[in-house]
Short mmCIF file of C-alpha atoms and ligand atoms in Angstrom, two decimals:
data_model
loop_
_atom_site.label_atom_id
_atom_site.label_comp_id
_atom_site.label_asym_id
_atom_site.label_seq_id
_atom_site.Cartn_x
_atom_site.Cartn_y
_atom_site.Cartn_z
CA MET A 1 -15.26 151.25 -22.80
CA LYS A 2 -16.06 153.26 -26.00
CA HIS A 3 -15.14 150.88 -29.08
CA ASN A 4 -13.47 151.90 -32.42
CA TRP A 5 -14.91 150.52 -35.56
CA LEU A 6 -12.10 149.00 -37.97
CA GLN A 7 -13.36 150.07 -41.48
CA LYS A 8 -11.65 148.05 -43.25
CA LEU A 9 -12.07 144.63 -41.19
CA ASP A 10 -15.21 145.69 -40.14
CA VAL A 11 -14.64 144.88 -36.57
CA ASN A 12 -14.94 147.28 -33.66
CA VAL A 13 -12.22 146.55 -31.25
CA PRO A 14 -12.23 148.16 -27.65
CA GLN A 15 -9.86 151.66 -27.07
CA LEU A 16 -8.08 149.51 -24.43
CA GLY A 17 -6.80 146.89 -24.62
CA LEU A 18 -5.22 144.44 -22.11
CA GLY A 19 -1.37 143.82 -22.47
CA CYS A 20 -0.33 140.65 -20.87
CA MET A 21 3.60 141.10 -21.45
CA ARG A 22 3.64 142.02 -17.35
CA LEU A 23 0.77 140.09 -15.35
CA PRO A 24 0.79 140.08 -11.35
CA THR A 25 3.25 137.23 -10.29
CA ASP A 26 3.70 135.05 -7.39
CA GLY A 27 7.47 134.76 -7.62
CA ASP A 28 8.26 133.61 -10.96
CA THR A 29 5.62 132.64 -12.21
CA ILE A 30 1.90 134.65 -13.16
CA ASP A 31 -0.57 134.90 -9.71
CA TYR A 32 -3.45 133.02 -12.19
CA GLN A 33 -5.82 133.78 -9.45
CA GLN A 34 -5.15 137.70 -9.32
CA ALA A 35 -4.49 137.69 -13.31
CA GLN A 36 -8.13 135.85 -14.13
CA ARG A 37 -9.31 138.68 -11.54
CA ILE A 38 -8.42 140.94 -14.11
CA VAL A 39 -9.37 139.23 -17.51
CA ASP A 40 -12.73 138.89 -15.43
CA TYR A 41 -12.99 142.63 -14.82
CA ALA A 42 -11.95 142.87 -18.18
CA MET A 43 -14.51 141.39 -20.23
CA ALA A 44 -17.25 142.87 -17.67
CA ASN A 45 -16.44 146.41 -18.78
CA GLY A 46 -16.21 145.67 -22.40
CA VAL A 47 -11.93 145.54 -22.91
CA ASN A 48 -12.47 142.81 -24.80
CA TYR A 49 -8.94 142.69 -26.33
CA PHE A 50 -6.43 140.68 -25.34
CA ASP A 51 -2.69 141.05 -26.33
CA THR A 52 -0.08 138.04 -25.29
CA ALA A 53 3.22 137.13 -27.42
CA TYR A 54 5.07 134.34 -27.65
CA MET A 55 7.62 135.69 -25.18
CA TYR A 56 5.66 136.89 -22.53
CA HIS A 57 6.32 135.33 -18.58
CA ASN A 58 8.44 132.54 -20.43
CA GLY A 59 5.59 131.84 -22.66
CA GLU A 60 3.69 131.26 -19.70
CA SER A 61 1.22 134.46 -21.03
CA GLN A 62 -0.24 132.49 -23.64
CA TYR A 63 -1.34 129.56 -21.37
CA PHE A 64 -2.83 131.90 -18.54
CA LEU A 65 -4.72 133.73 -21.57
CA GLY A 66 -5.53 130.23 -23.02
CA LYS A 67 -6.52 129.08 -19.75
CA ALA A 68 -8.65 132.17 -18.40
CA LEU A 69 -10.85 133.19 -21.50
CA ALA A 70 -11.51 129.16 -22.07
CA LYS A 71 -15.50 130.31 -20.46
CA TYR A 72 -15.85 132.82 -22.69
CA PRO A 73 -17.31 132.13 -26.32
CA ARG A 74 -14.08 132.73 -28.71
CA GLU A 75 -16.30 135.22 -31.12
CA SER A 76 -16.58 137.57 -27.77
CA TYR A 77 -13.23 138.45 -27.47
CA PHE A 78 -10.06 139.29 -29.74
CA LEU A 79 -7.06 137.93 -29.29
CA THR A 80 -3.88 138.42 -30.94
CA ASN A 81 0.13 136.74 -30.65
CA LYS A 82 3.08 137.34 -32.67
CA LEU A 83 5.73 135.70 -34.05
CA PRO A 84 9.36 136.49 -33.05
CA ILE A 85 11.31 135.73 -36.19
CA TRP A 86 14.71 135.61 -34.28
CA TYR A 87 13.59 132.38 -32.88
CA CYS A 88 13.26 131.05 -36.54
CA LYS A 89 16.14 129.54 -38.11
CA GLU A 90 14.52 127.98 -41.23
CA PRO A 91 11.27 128.59 -43.04
CA GLY A 92 9.63 125.39 -41.38
CA ASP A 93 9.54 127.34 -37.97
CA MET A 94 7.51 129.79 -38.70
CA GLU A 95 4.82 127.41 -38.82
CA LYS A 96 5.83 125.18 -35.96
CA ILE A 97 5.56 128.44 -34.00
CA PHE A 98 2.44 129.57 -35.24
CA GLN A 99 0.63 126.29 -33.83
CA ASP A 100 2.92 126.27 -30.75
CA GLN A 101 0.83 129.18 -30.62
CA LEU A 102 -2.80 128.42 -31.51
CA GLN A 103 -2.03 125.37 -28.66
CA ARG A 104 -0.91 127.68 -25.97
CA CYS A 105 -3.61 129.64 -26.30
CA ARG A 106 -6.46 126.82 -26.96
CA THR A 107 -7.94 128.86 -30.06
CA THR A 108 -8.18 127.53 -33.89
CA TYR A 109 -7.09 131.28 -34.63
CA PHE A 110 -5.81 134.66 -34.13
CA ASP A 111 -7.97 137.48 -35.07
CA PHE A 112 -4.22 140.37 -35.21
CA TYR A 113 -1.12 138.18 -35.40
CA PHE A 114 2.16 140.78 -35.52
CA MET A 115 5.69 140.12 -36.58
CA HIS A 116 6.66 140.65 -33.53
CA SER A 117 9.06 143.26 -32.59
CA MET A 118 10.53 144.80 -36.22
CA ASN A 119 13.55 146.84 -36.78
CA ASP A 120 16.23 146.46 -39.61
CA GLU A 121 17.97 142.99 -38.49
CA HIS A 122 14.24 141.31 -37.56
CA TRP A 123 12.80 142.70 -41.45
CA ALA A 124 16.36 141.06 -42.93
CA MET A 125 15.28 137.64 -41.27
CA ALA A 126 11.43 138.45 -42.35
CA LYS A 127 12.48 139.23 -45.63
CA GLN A 128 15.20 135.71 -45.95
CA LEU A 129 12.45 133.55 -44.58
CA GLY A 130 9.56 134.60 -46.65
CA LEU A 131 7.18 135.82 -42.84
CA VAL A 132 5.52 138.24 -45.40
CA SER A 133 4.34 134.78 -47.37
CA PHE A 134 3.34 133.28 -44.17
CA MET A 135 1.20 135.78 -42.76
CA GLU A 136 -0.73 135.82 -45.88
CA GLN A 137 -1.20 133.22 -46.04
CA LYS A 138 -2.42 132.91 -42.28
CA LYS A 139 -5.12 135.67 -43.73
CA LYS A 140 -6.34 133.68 -46.38
CA ASP A 141 -6.86 130.40 -44.43
CA GLY A 142 -8.58 131.96 -41.72
CA SER A 143 -6.02 131.25 -38.80
CA ALA A 144 -5.32 134.99 -38.90
CA LYS A 145 -7.74 137.21 -39.39
CA ALA A 146 -5.62 140.42 -39.44
CA ILE A 147 -2.12 140.68 -39.93
CA GLY A 148 0.35 143.69 -38.96
CA PHE A 149 3.43 144.14 -37.06
CA SER A 150 4.45 146.10 -34.40
CA PHE A 151 7.23 148.10 -34.64
CA HIS A 152 10.44 149.72 -33.41
CA GLY A 153 12.81 150.70 -36.21
CA ASN A 154 13.46 154.41 -37.70
CA LEU A 155 11.40 155.83 -40.53
CA PRO A 156 12.41 154.37 -43.50
CA LEU A 157 12.13 151.46 -42.77
CA LEU A 158 8.68 152.01 -41.85
CA GLU A 159 8.25 153.12 -45.39
CA GLU A 160 9.56 150.55 -46.69
CA MET A 161 7.52 147.93 -43.94
CA VAL A 162 4.23 149.91 -45.00
CA GLU A 163 4.81 149.09 -49.01
CA ALA A 164 5.21 145.73 -48.81
CA ALA A 165 2.12 143.81 -47.80
CA ASP A 166 -1.55 144.97 -47.15
CA TRP A 167 -1.10 145.57 -43.72
CA ASP A 168 -4.56 145.47 -40.89
CA PHE A 169 -3.18 147.73 -38.14
CA VAL A 170 0.31 148.27 -37.23
CA GLN A 171 1.42 148.94 -33.46
CA LEU A 172 3.90 151.96 -32.58
CA GLN A 173 5.32 152.71 -29.35
CA LEU A 174 3.51 155.89 -29.22
CA ASN A 175 3.54 158.36 -26.06
CA TYR A 176 3.54 162.07 -25.36
CA LEU A 177 7.34 162.05 -24.14
CA ASP A 178 8.71 159.60 -27.64
CA TRP A 179 6.21 161.83 -29.87
CA ASP A 180 9.29 164.07 -30.43
CA ASN A 181 12.00 162.17 -28.99
CA GLN A 182 11.75 158.40 -31.12
CA ASN A 183 10.47 160.07 -33.80
CA ALA A 184 6.84 158.26 -33.24
CA LYS A 185 5.68 161.85 -34.61
CA GLY A 186 6.09 160.69 -38.07
CA PHE A 187 5.70 156.82 -37.43
CA TYR A 188 1.89 157.77 -36.52
CA GLU A 189 1.22 160.59 -40.00
CA LEU A 190 2.67 158.18 -41.85
CA LEU A 191 -0.06 155.36 -41.08
CA GLU A 192 -2.18 158.63 -40.80
CA LYS A 193 -1.44 159.29 -44.75
CA LYS A 194 -1.33 155.10 -45.26
CA GLY A 195 -5.47 154.67 -43.40
CA ILE A 196 -3.68 152.05 -41.77
CA PRO A 197 -4.73 151.89 -38.06
CA CYS A 198 -2.29 152.35 -35.32
CA PHE A 199 -1.98 150.63 -32.52
CA VAL A 200 -0.24 151.62 -29.15
CA MET A 201 2.18 150.22 -27.19
CA GLU A 202 4.22 151.49 -23.73
CA PRO A 203 1.74 154.49 -23.37
CA VAL A 204 3.26 155.01 -20.44
CA ARG A 205 7.07 154.40 -21.37
CA GLY A 206 7.41 150.89 -19.04
CA GLY A 207 5.49 153.36 -16.18
CA TYR A 208 7.58 156.32 -16.71
CA LEU A 209 5.71 158.58 -17.65
CA ALA A 210 2.93 157.48 -14.38
CA THR A 211 5.88 158.35 -11.76
CA LEU A 212 7.88 161.04 -13.68
CA THR A 213 10.46 163.55 -12.19
CA PRO A 214 9.62 165.65 -9.46
CA SER A 215 9.78 168.97 -11.96
CA ALA A 216 7.60 167.18 -14.52
CA GLN A 217 5.46 166.43 -11.94
CA GLU A 218 5.19 169.74 -10.71
CA VAL A 219 4.06 171.19 -14.11
CA PHE A 220 1.39 168.32 -14.39
CA ARG A 221 1.00 168.82 -10.35
CA GLN A 222 0.28 172.88 -10.39
CA ALA A 223 -2.27 172.15 -13.59
CA ALA A 224 -4.35 169.97 -11.99
CA PRO A 225 -3.54 169.13 -8.26
CA ASP A 226 -6.04 166.26 -8.20
CA ARG A 227 -5.00 164.35 -11.30
CA SER A 228 -2.83 161.76 -11.29
CA MET A 229 0.05 161.53 -13.98
CA VAL A 230 -0.97 158.39 -16.11
CA SER A 231 -4.30 159.87 -17.12
CA TRP A 232 -2.55 162.77 -19.20
CA ALA A 233 -0.63 160.10 -21.10
CA TYR A 234 -4.35 158.84 -21.69
CA GLN A 235 -5.63 161.96 -22.72
CA TRP A 236 -2.82 162.75 -24.91
CA LEU A 237 -3.00 159.63 -27.07
CA LEU A 238 -7.17 159.57 -27.48
CA SER A 239 -6.68 162.27 -28.38
CA LYS A 240 -5.20 160.88 -31.79
CA PRO A 241 -7.98 160.30 -34.45
CA ASN A 242 -6.29 157.27 -35.94
CA VAL A 243 -4.89 155.70 -32.76
CA LYS A 244 -7.60 152.59 -32.48
CA VAL A 245 -6.15 150.55 -29.42
CA VAL A 246 -3.91 151.77 -26.55
CA LEU A 247 -2.34 148.85 -24.90
CA THR A 248 -1.93 148.83 -20.78
CA GLY A 249 -0.49 146.20 -18.97
CA SER A 250 -1.63 145.78 -14.95
CA SER A 251 0.25 144.20 -12.61
CA SER A 252 -3.05 144.10 -9.87
CA LEU A 253 -6.51 144.55 -10.16
CA GLU A 254 -6.43 148.21 -8.61
CA GLN A 255 -4.41 149.39 -11.34
CA PHE A 256 -6.49 148.02 -14.10
CA VAL A 257 -9.74 149.48 -12.89
CA GLU A 258 -8.89 152.67 -12.85
CA ASN A 259 -6.85 152.66 -16.50
CA VAL A 260 -10.65 151.21 -17.52
CA SER A 261 -12.50 154.08 -14.99
CA LEU A 262 -9.75 156.89 -17.23
CA PHE A 263 -10.61 155.69 -20.25
CA ASN A 264 -14.31 155.76 -19.93
CA THR A 265 -13.86 159.26 -18.70
CA LEU A 266 -11.81 161.20 -19.97
CA PRO A 267 -12.30 164.31 -21.78
CA PRO A 268 -10.88 165.52 -25.18
CA LEU A 269 -7.49 167.48 -24.78
CA SER A 270 -7.93 170.89 -24.82
CA GLU A 271 -5.23 173.10 -25.90
CA LYS A 272 -4.60 174.55 -22.60
CA GLU A 273 -3.85 170.83 -21.41
CA GLU A 274 -1.57 170.26 -24.55
CA ALA A 275 0.51 173.45 -23.83
CA VAL A 276 1.15 171.91 -19.88
CA ILE A 277 1.82 168.33 -21.77
CA GLN A 278 4.64 170.15 -23.48
CA GLN A 279 5.84 171.67 -20.56
CA ALA A 280 6.60 168.66 -18.60
CA VAL A 281 8.27 167.36 -21.91
CA LYS A 282 10.65 170.05 -21.47
CA GLU A 283 11.27 169.07 -17.74
CA LEU A 284 11.55 165.72 -18.21
CA ASN A 285 14.28 166.38 -21.29
CA SER A 286 16.08 168.57 -19.18
CA ILE A 287 17.45 165.49 -17.03
CA PRO A 288 19.63 162.67 -19.28
CA THR A 289 18.49 159.32 -18.57
CA ILE A 290 18.63 155.90 -20.72
CA PRO A 291 15.35 155.33 -22.28
CA CYS A 292 14.89 151.61 -21.10
CA THR A 293 11.39 150.94 -20.61
CA GLY A 294 12.76 147.42 -18.36
CA CYS A 295 11.17 144.96 -20.78
CA ARG A 296 13.90 142.76 -20.82
CA TYR A 297 13.74 141.14 -24.07
CA CYS A 298 18.11 142.00 -23.57
CA MET A 299 18.14 139.16 -20.66
CA ASP A 300 19.93 136.71 -20.09
CA CYS A 301 23.07 138.61 -20.52
CA PRO A 302 26.06 135.40 -20.96
CA SER A 303 28.28 137.65 -18.84
CA GLY A 304 25.33 137.54 -16.00
CA VAL A 305 24.81 141.74 -16.53
CA ASP A 306 21.19 142.25 -15.08
CA ILE A 307 20.89 145.30 -18.12
CA PRO A 308 17.44 146.66 -16.59
CA ALA A 309 18.20 146.81 -13.20
CA VAL A 310 21.14 148.75 -13.87
CA PHE A 311 19.87 151.10 -16.47
CA ALA A 312 16.95 151.13 -13.91
CA ALA A 313 19.47 152.08 -11.17
CA TYR A 314 21.08 154.55 -13.32
CA ASN A 315 17.75 156.49 -14.39
CA TYR A 316 17.17 157.08 -10.42
CA ARG A 317 18.63 160.23 -11.15
CA ALA A 318 15.69 161.31 -12.53
CA SER A 319 14.24 161.58 -9.67
CA HIS A 320 16.86 164.11 -8.76
CA HIS A 321 18.60 162.13 -6.00
CA THR A 322 22.27 162.72 -5.53
CA MET A 323 24.84 160.34 -7.05
CA ALA A 324 25.55 159.22 -3.66
CA GLN A 325 21.78 157.70 -3.65
CA VAL A 326 22.34 156.93 -7.36
CA ARG A 327 25.47 154.79 -6.62
CA LYS A 328 23.72 153.05 -2.92
CA LYS A 329 20.41 151.90 -5.56
CA TYR A 330 23.02 150.55 -7.94
CA GLU A 331 25.32 148.55 -5.23
CA GLU A 332 22.06 146.87 -4.15
CA ILE A 333 22.38 144.87 -7.50
CA PRO A 334 24.46 141.94 -6.53
CA ALA A 335 28.11 142.26 -7.50
CA GLY A 336 28.91 140.06 -10.73
CA SER A 337 25.35 141.39 -12.27
CA ARG A 338 26.40 145.42 -12.51
CA ALA A 339 27.78 147.00 -15.75
CA ASP A 340 31.48 145.92 -14.98
CA ALA A 341 30.55 142.68 -16.06
CA CYS A 342 30.09 143.37 -19.17
CA VAL A 343 32.50 142.30 -22.36
CA SER A 344 31.04 144.16 -24.82
CA CYS A 345 30.40 140.87 -26.98
CA ARG A 346 26.96 142.77 -28.30
CA VAL A 347 24.80 139.55 -27.95
CA CYS A 348 21.92 141.99 -26.48
CA CYS A 349 22.48 144.52 -29.25
CA ASP A 350 19.87 143.95 -31.70
CA LYS A 351 17.60 142.43 -29.24
CA CYS A 352 16.44 145.78 -27.20
CA PRO A 353 13.54 147.32 -29.02
CA GLN A 354 14.70 150.66 -28.17
CA SER A 355 18.15 150.66 -29.92
CA ILE A 356 19.90 151.11 -27.12
CA ASP A 357 23.91 150.30 -27.48
CA ILE A 358 23.57 148.61 -24.29
CA PRO A 359 27.77 147.65 -24.25
CA ALA A 360 28.23 152.08 -24.27
CA GLN A 361 25.60 152.88 -22.04
CA LEU A 362 26.60 150.03 -19.17
CA ALA A 363 30.24 152.02 -19.50
CA ARG A 364 28.65 155.50 -19.19
CA VAL A 365 26.92 154.11 -16.27
CA LYS A 366 29.77 152.60 -14.55
CA GLU A 367 32.17 155.99 -15.24
CA GLU A 368 29.27 157.74 -14.49
CA ILE A 369 27.86 156.82 -11.29
CA TYR A 370 31.32 156.36 -10.07
CA ALA A 371 33.00 160.10 -11.39
CA GLU A 372 31.92 161.76 -8.00
S1 LIG B 1 27.73 143.35 -24.18
FE1 LIG B 1 27.79 143.48 -22.22
S2 LIG B 1 25.42 143.56 -21.07
FE2 LIG B 1 24.83 142.63 -23.33
S3 LIG B 1 25.30 140.29 -23.66
FE3 LIG B 1 27.20 141.23 -23.59
S4 LIG B 1 28.08 141.20 -21.56
FE4 LIG B 1 25.89 140.71 -21.62
S1 LIG B 2 17.68 147.43 -22.74
FE1 LIG B 2 16.49 147.60 -24.15
S2 LIG B 2 15.78 145.63 -23.95
FE2 LIG B 2 16.98 145.99 -22.73
S3 LIG B 2 15.31 146.28 -21.14
FE3 LIG B 2 15.37 147.85 -21.37
S4 LIG B 2 14.42 148.44 -23.23
FE4 LIG B 2 14.23 146.46 -22.58
#
């Protein structure tokens, strides 16, 4: 696995990191045996970067990683974690969560520590509770070797945040579809200008770029019949010089083995390939979808709406299914968990990293699905 040198920190990080938000599960809990096989394969193949967060798998991702990595020397891998400021009511809560995270992960330090999912609301909370000073203190005492944040806001916010501290990295949602659609280009270029390494989350947009729509698939198939859809997404990312780590979640060992193989073998992106990707983007943008990645940060809805399931059913139309088929998919969601259960309380809205106006989109789904 190719590693990238982070000059300021003087460390070599692998181009591919294992995101531990969507590990293999056995019902509601992590399948430790399957997930351990992925971790072991990662360590054997130079993918020694493991990304977790307080809330992944309802906290269990941290316990799993602590256990799975215990047999490896601590200095042989990089371990991240993230502070969810929205769980903090007072400054002391940040320390409580941090200590809890160290304990859950069976470690005394994190290599990369993040302010999690920063948007306008979370940044306002961070300022109120003194999160930046807290992060700086953790770096000073060595319990966080490097500090940064994962970002889901707009350009003015990023401009303000990059000036707020001497950040070691910033993690962006970056992929060829969000480059223009969500102004990821502007974010990336700002980090490049500031000399801040860019780490990448959602490289395949919650799986959407691995499946695509039939017309976008056709564009790629015509260009290279034997290539997987996902390989285009990775190749595009690897052509960006300030992309230092790309996180991919893997819910099976087979999927992870394929990712490692792609990262090891993909050639640089040619101009012709870039043009193919842009043609596919045109096709993707020709069908309206809701940009939900299925992350479930918005859950649980107090009224029982299964928000990601409703949006997934709606987005089913992108595969050129008829509205009758979309309706069928939608009606597989139990009554009481569909869009009509939404009472517009807006409890979910600030939690969505994609800034989706959830009640408005639920209303749209309800209307459009039954319009024909
Ligand atoms: S706005 Fe609707 S979907 Fe969101 S939490 Fe309230 S009831 Fe649930
Ligand atoms: S609506 Fe937003 S928060 Fe909820 S699953 Fe989709 S992307 Fe995640």
